[in-house]
Structure formats: structure tokens, C-alpha cells
């Protein structure tokens, strides 16, 4: 009998201890400010594509409430915003393309002094950022302060220190990168008697603009008869990328390069009247990290000489990156 009483007492004690431990755990969860994020994935894997002026954005860590894009290297609710969208709750789903407003989202760009763009501008730096709904009230109460990711925040999701808002990686992620969709031009070097040639990369088109100023004494016509582009540092028959000659059939026979019909400025790959394209410019455009040789000549060129001293002929070299 005594042993049975002891057994019941032992079982009762175990039951009391178990109930107490459950109660303590429950109280601990209520007191822990990060409890809603326990087991949730951090914001990560933020990818912004680099082949478009309206980039597509994806990420890991669930849906978000706010998506912002700032011009420059910092995230903030200020006049550098070029796009800011928000939904009530975490309802912005990936992927999102720049400028395309998701369902039930509001555009708040102008509310903080920003100016919405239809497309991002080539060779500008932008900061892209995401935020979950739980921190919106805190950052919206602190406009003009930089938003900084702080992976070491463990007791709160957002914290204001002096002039900066620090955000936990559980609710925020950002990425700063230059927009570099088009091939860039550098090391332009113009040589030859006929003209001084310049090569410029426009901000809205992938193909460079070519311009020239006639320098040779006695030449008054700024138009040319031939233009060509070689994938090399100097002229060679192999490696031709583009070549266009003027055409004249008025004398009963077809003559190439005998009329000045190509005018400055022009775009590489452009079509011209009264010309024939002998080498089509590739649809994919210039390649990165290549040397190019671009040459021009007018109708009086002897069709043989390609030196700096050759009359009625000029060329330029440049490199892409």
C-alpha cells in the first residue's frame, strides 16, 4: 500500500512540474518582442536584373509591404526616391518590375518629395529596398533619414540612432548597384587627315553615336562616302563588323564610294539612302571588353591608303567595357 501511495505522489509531482514549465514557456513567448519572427526566414536573395531599364526584382523571405528605389547609394524616404509603392499588410508578391504597380498597391513616390520615373537612367546608381509592414509606421515617422540594414538587431526590428534608422534583416533588405545595360566606351583616339572623329554612348540607345569635324585643308563637304567598323585595334579585312558604301548609278554603271551621302552625326548600324550595306551590323550590338577600329572616307579617297597621312581618310580606335 505504501509503495502505491509513493507512486501516485511521484506521478502528481511530475504533472505539476510539467504544467509549470508550459506556463513559463508561454510567459516567455509573450515577453519576447521577436516572437512573431521565430522560425521565419530572413530577407535575402534580393536579385535586380541588369539587362533592363525597367529591372525585374525577386527576393527570398516572403511577401513585403513596401518597395522603394532611390537614386544614389542610400535608401530613404526623401527626394531621391524614383519609385515607392506600398500595400496594407505584406501583400507585394515577387517578382515586381520597375514602374508596374502591383494589385492593391499605392504609389507614394511624390509624398516624400521624390519624382517617379518611367524607366531608370543608364549609368546612374540606384538603391533598391524592401520592407515588411511591421516596420512601416516607424520609418514613415522618420523621413529623410537613411535606412540601414543591421543584421545584429536581435531585440527589435527597427531602431533609430541619431539620424539613421537601423532595420533587422527579418523585415528589410536592400541592394545598391549602377545601371549598366549598354556597352560603355572608353579610350577613344582619333587619327587621320580627313576629320576629327568622336564616339559617344547615348543614355537611351545601345548603339554609339559617331560624329566628325572635317579637318583636312580644302575639304568643304562634311558628308562622307564610306564608313566601316572592325573588331580590332587596326584595320584588317577579317573582323569586319559593319561596312557601308555610297552607291551612284546615274552614269549607267554602278559606282561605290563615289558620292558623299553619309552625314554626321549618325548611329552605328544606321541605314542611309543611296548606300549599300556590305556588312550588316550585328543585332546584339558591340561586345564588351573589345577593341574597335572605325574608319571613314570621302569620295576622293584612293581606296587603298589607310595611314594617318592618307588624304580624305580618317579613323578612330576605342575600347568597350
Coordinates of C-alpha atoms in Angstrom, one line a residue:
X1 CA 0.0 0.0 0.0
X2 CA 2.8 2.4 0.9
X3 CA 4.5 1.9 -2.4
X4 CA 1.3 2.7 -4.3
X5 CA 0.9 6.0 -2.4
X6 CA 4.5 6.9 -3.2
X7 CA 4.0 6.1 -6.9
X8 CA 0.9 8.4 -7.0
X9 CA 2.8 11.2 -5.3
X10 CA 5.7 10.9 -7.8
X11 CA 3.3 11.0 -10.8
X12 CA 1.5 14.0 -9.3
X13 CA 4.7 15.9 -8.8
X14 CA 5.8 15.2 -12.4
X15 CA 2.4 16.5 -13.7
X16 CA 2.8 19.7 -11.6
X17 CA 6.3 20.3 -12.9
X18 CA 5.3 19.8 -16.5
X19 CA 2.4 22.2 -16.2
X20 CA 4.7 24.8 -14.6
X21 CA 7.2 24.5 -17.4
X22 CA 4.5 25.0 -20.0
X23 CA 3.3 28.1 -18.2
X24 CA 6.8 29.6 -18.0
X25 CA 7.4 29.0 -21.7
X26 CA 4.1 30.8 -22.6
X27 CA 5.0 33.7 -20.5
X28 CA 8.5 33.9 -22.1
X29 CA 7.0 34.0 -25.5
X30 CA 4.7 36.9 -24.6
X31 CA 7.7 38.9 -23.3
X32 CA 9.9 38.2 -26.3
X33 CA 9.5 41.1 -28.9
X34 CA 10.9 38.8 -31.6
X35 CA 8.4 36.1 -31.0
X36 CA 6.4 36.7 -34.2
X37 CA 9.6 36.2 -36.2
X38 CA 10.8 33.0 -34.6
X39 CA 11.2 30.4 -37.3
X40 CA 10.6 33.0 -40.1
X41 CA 13.2 33.3 -42.8
X42 CA 15.4 36.4 -43.1
X43 CA 15.1 38.6 -46.1
X44 CA 17.7 37.5 -48.6
X45 CA 18.4 36.6 -52.2
X46 CA 17.4 40.1 -53.4
X47 CA 18.0 40.0 -57.2
X48 CA 17.7 43.0 -59.5
X49 CA 18.2 42.1 -63.2
X50 CA 20.9 44.1 -65.0
X51 CA 19.7 43.9 -68.6
X52 CA 16.8 46.4 -68.5
X53 CA 15.9 50.0 -67.7
X54 CA 12.8 48.6 -66.0
X55 CA 14.5 45.9 -64.0
X56 CA 12.7 42.9 -62.6
X57 CA 13.1 42.3 -58.8
X58 CA 12.9 39.0 -56.9
X59 CA 13.8 38.0 -53.3
X60 CA 13.6 35.4 -50.6
X61 CA 11.8 35.8 -47.2
X62 CA 8.2 36.2 -48.1
X63 CA 5.9 39.0 -49.4
X64 CA 6.5 42.6 -48.3
X65 CA 4.6 45.8 -47.8
X66 CA 6.9 48.4 -49.2
X67 CA 9.3 48.5 -52.2
X68 CA 11.4 51.6 -52.8
X69 CA 14.0 52.7 -55.3
X70 CA 16.3 55.7 -54.6
X71 CA 18.7 57.5 -56.9
X72 CA 22.1 57.2 -55.3
X73 CA 23.7 54.9 -52.7
X74 CA 21.3 55.2 -49.8
X75 CA 17.7 54.1 -49.1
X76 CA 15.5 56.8 -47.5
X77 CA 12.1 58.4 -47.6
X78 CA 13.3 61.6 -49.3
X79 CA 13.5 63.5 -52.6
X80 CA 15.9 60.9 -54.1
X81 CA 13.1 58.4 -54.5
X82 CA 12.2 57.4 -58.1
X83 CA 9.6 54.8 -57.1
X84 CA 7.9 54.0 -53.8
X85 CA 5.0 51.6 -53.5
X86 CA 3.1 50.2 -50.5
X87 CA 0.2 47.9 -49.6
X88 CA -1.6 47.4 -46.4
X89 CA -0.1 44.3 -45.0
X90 CA 2.6 42.2 -46.6
X91 CA 0.9 41.8 -50.0
X92 CA 3.5 42.7 -52.6
X93 CA 4.5 39.5 -54.3
X94 CA 7.6 38.8 -56.3
X95 CA 8.6 39.3 -59.0
X96 CA 8.0 43.0 -59.4
X97 CA 9.1 45.0 -62.5
X98 CA 10.1 48.7 -62.0
X99 CA 7.2 51.0 -62.7
X100 CA 4.5 48.3 -62.8
X101 CA 2.2 48.9 -59.9
X102 CA 1.1 45.6 -58.3
X103 CA -2.5 44.9 -57.4
X104 CA -3.8 47.0 -54.5
X105 CA -0.5 48.9 -54.2
X106 CA -0.3 52.7 -53.8
X107 CA 2.4 54.9 -55.4
X108 CA 3.8 57.1 -52.6
X109 CA 6.8 58.5 -54.5
X110 CA 5.7 62.1 -54.6
X111 CA 4.6 62.1 -50.9
X112 CA 8.2 62.2 -49.8
X113 CA 9.4 64.7 -52.5
X114 CA 10.5 62.0 -55.0
X115 CA 9.9 62.0 -58.7
X116 CA 8.6 58.8 -60.3
X117 CA 10.5 57.7 -63.4
X118 CA 9.0 55.6 -66.2
X119 CA 12.4 53.9 -66.7
X120 CA 15.7 54.1 -65.0
X121 CA 18.6 56.1 -66.5
X122 CA 21.7 54.4 -67.9
X123 CA 24.9 54.7 -65.9
X124 CA 23.2 56.0 -62.8
X125 CA 23.5 54.4 -59.3
X126 CA 20.3 53.2 -57.6
X127 CA 19.4 51.7 -54.3
X128 CA 16.5 49.1 -54.2
X129 CA 14.9 48.2 -50.9
X130 CA 12.1 46.1 -49.4
X131 CA 10.3 46.4 -46.1
X132 CA 7.7 44.4 -44.2
X133 CA 4.6 46.0 -42.8
X134 CA 5.6 45.7 -39.2
X135 CA 8.3 48.5 -39.5
X136 CA 6.4 50.9 -41.8
X137 CA 5.0 53.1 -39.0
X138 CA 8.5 53.6 -37.6
X139 CA 10.2 54.5 -40.8
X140 CA 7.4 56.7 -42.1
X141 CA 7.7 58.7 -38.9
X142 CA 11.4 59.3 -39.7
X143 CA 11.5 60.6 -43.3
X144 CA 14.8 61.9 -44.7
X145 CA 16.8 59.5 -42.5
X146 CA 18.9 56.8 -44.2
X147 CA 17.6 53.3 -43.8
X148 CA 20.4 50.9 -42.9
X149 CA 20.3 47.1 -42.6
X150 CA 21.6 45.9 -39.3
X151 CA 21.8 42.1 -39.1
X152 CA 22.9 42.3 -35.4
X153 CA 19.5 43.6 -34.2
X154 CA 18.1 40.9 -32.0
X155 CA 15.7 42.5 -29.6
X156 CA 13.8 44.8 -32.0
X157 CA 13.0 45.0 -35.7
X158 CA 13.8 48.8 -36.0
X159 CA 15.9 51.2 -34.1
X160 CA 16.6 54.9 -34.5
X161 CA 20.1 56.0 -33.6
X162 CA 20.8 59.7 -34.1
X163 CA 20.0 60.4 -37.8
X164 CA 19.7 56.8 -39.0
X165 CA 17.1 54.1 -38.9
X166 CA 18.6 50.7 -38.5
X167 CA 16.4 47.7 -39.6
X168 CA 16.5 44.0 -38.9
X169 CA 17.2 41.5 -41.7
X170 CA 14.0 39.8 -40.7
X171 CA 12.0 42.7 -42.2
X172 CA 14.3 44.6 -44.5
X173 CA 16.8 44.1 -47.3
X174 CA 18.5 46.5 -49.8
X175 CA 20.8 46.5 -52.8
X176 CA 22.9 49.3 -54.4
X177 CA 24.1 48.9 -57.9
X178 CA 24.8 51.0 -61.1
X179 CA 22.5 50.6 -64.0
X180 CA 24.8 49.4 -66.8
X181 CA 22.6 47.9 -69.6
X182 CA 24.5 49.3 -72.5
X183 CA 28.1 48.6 -73.5
X184 CA 30.4 51.5 -72.4
X185 CA 33.0 53.3 -74.5
X186 CA 36.5 54.4 -73.4
X187 CA 40.0 55.2 -74.8
X188 CA 38.7 57.0 -77.9
X189 CA 41.6 58.0 -80.1
X190 CA 41.0 59.8 -83.4
X191 CA 43.7 59.8 -86.2
X192 CA 43.9 60.7 -89.9
X193 CA 43.8 63.8 -92.1
X194 CA 40.2 64.0 -93.1
X195 CA 38.4 64.6 -89.8
X196 CA 38.4 64.5 -86.0
X197 CA 36.1 61.7 -85.0
X198 CA 34.2 61.3 -81.7
X199 CA 32.4 58.3 -80.3
X200 CA 29.7 58.8 -77.7
X201 CA 27.5 56.3 -75.8
X202 CA 23.9 57.7 -75.6
X203 CA 21.8 57.1 -72.5
X204 CA 18.7 55.8 -74.3
X205 CA 20.1 53.6 -77.1
X206 CA 22.7 50.7 -77.1
X207 CA 24.5 51.8 -80.3
X208 CA 27.1 54.6 -80.1
X209 CA 26.8 57.9 -81.8
X210 CA 29.5 58.8 -84.3
X211 CA 30.3 62.5 -85.1
X212 CA 33.2 64.1 -87.0
X213 CA 34.6 67.5 -87.8
X214 CA 36.4 68.0 -91.1
X215 CA 40.0 69.0 -90.6
X216 CA 41.7 68.5 -94.0
X217 CA 42.5 71.7 -95.8
X218 CA 40.4 72.3 -98.9
X219 CA 37.6 69.9 -98.0
X220 CA 34.3 71.8 -97.6
X221 CA 31.8 68.9 -97.7
X222 CA 31.3 67.4 -94.3
X223 CA 29.5 64.3 -95.8
X224 CA 31.4 61.1 -96.4
X225 CA 31.1 58.2 -98.9
X226 CA 32.2 55.2 -96.8
X227 CA 32.1 54.1 -93.2
X228 CA 33.3 50.9 -91.6
X229 CA 33.9 49.2 -88.3
X230 CA 36.4 46.5 -87.5
X231 CA 36.7 44.3 -84.3
X232 CA 40.4 45.0 -83.9
X233 CA 42.9 47.8 -82.9
X234 CA 43.9 48.4 -86.6
X235 CA 42.4 47.9 -90.0
X236 CA 42.2 44.3 -91.2
X237 CA 40.0 42.5 -93.7
X238 CA 38.9 39.9 -91.1
X239 CA 36.8 41.0 -88.2
X240 CA 34.6 43.4 -90.1
X241 CA 31.5 44.4 -88.0
X242 CA 29.9 47.0 -90.2
X243 CA 30.6 48.5 -93.6
X244 CA 28.5 50.9 -95.8
X245 CA 29.4 52.4 -99.2
X246 CA 27.5 55.1 -101.2
X247 CA 26.0 54.0 -104.5
X248 CA 25.8 56.0 -107.7
X249 CA 24.1 54.5 -110.8
X250 CA 23.4 57.8 -112.6
X251 CA 26.1 57.2 -115.3
X252 CA 24.7 53.9 -116.5
X253 CA 27.0 51.9 -114.2
X254 CA 27.1 51.3 -110.5
X255 CA 29.9 53.1 -108.7
X256 CA 30.6 52.6 -104.9
X257 CA 32.1 55.3 -102.7
X258 CA 31.9 58.0 -105.4
X259 CA 29.3 60.2 -103.7
X260 CA 29.3 61.9 -100.3
X261 CA 25.9 61.0 -98.9
X262 CA 26.5 59.9 -95.3
X263 CA 26.1 62.8 -92.9
X264 CA 27.2 63.5 -89.3
X265 CA 26.0 62.7 -86.7
X266 CA 25.0 59.1 -87.1
X267 CA 24.4 55.9 -85.1
X268 CA 26.4 52.8 -85.7
X269 CA 24.2 50.4 -87.6
X270 CA 22.0 53.1 -89.0
X271 CA 20.6 52.8 -92.5
X272 CA 21.2 55.6 -95.1
X273 CA 19.7 56.3 -98.5
X274 CA 21.8 55.9 -101.6
X275 CA 24.1 53.4 -99.9
X276 CA 24.7 49.7 -99.9
X277 CA 25.5 47.7 -96.7
X278 CA 28.2 45.2 -97.4
X279 CA 28.5 44.1 -93.8
X280 CA 25.4 44.2 -91.6
X281 CA 25.9 45.5 -88.0
X282 CA 25.0 42.6 -85.6
X283 CA 21.7 42.8 -83.8
X284 CA 23.3 42.2 -80.5
X285 CA 25.5 45.3 -80.9
X286 CA 29.0 45.9 -79.7
X287 CA 30.6 43.3 -77.4
X288 CA 32.1 44.2 -74.0
X289 CA 35.9 44.2 -73.5
X290 CA 36.8 44.5 -77.2
X291 CA 38.9 46.9 -79.3
X292 CA 37.3 48.5 -82.3
X293 CA 38.6 50.5 -85.3
X294 CA 36.1 52.8 -87.0
X295 CA 37.1 54.4 -90.3
X296 CA 35.5 57.0 -92.7
X297 CA 36.5 58.3 -96.1
X298 CA 35.0 60.7 -98.6
X299 CA 34.6 60.3 -102.4
X300 CA 38.1 61.5 -103.2
X301 CA 39.9 58.7 -101.2
X302 CA 42.2 56.5 -103.3
X303 CA 40.6 53.3 -101.8
X304 CA 44.0 51.9 -100.8
X305 CA 45.7 54.1 -98.2
X306 CA 44.9 53.8 -94.5
X307 CA 47.7 55.7 -92.9
X308 CA 47.5 58.8 -90.8
X309 CA 48.8 60.8 -93.7
X310 CA 46.3 59.3 -96.2
X311 CA 44.2 62.1 -97.9
X312 CA 40.4 62.1 -97.4
X313 CA 40.6 59.3 -94.8
X314 CA 40.4 59.2 -91.0
X315 CA 39.9 56.6 -88.3
X316 CA 39.4 56.2 -84.6
X317 CA 40.1 53.4 -82.1
X318 CA 38.2 52.7 -78.9
X319 CA 37.6 50.0 -76.3
X320 CA 34.4 48.7 -74.8
X321 CA 33.7 47.6 -71.2

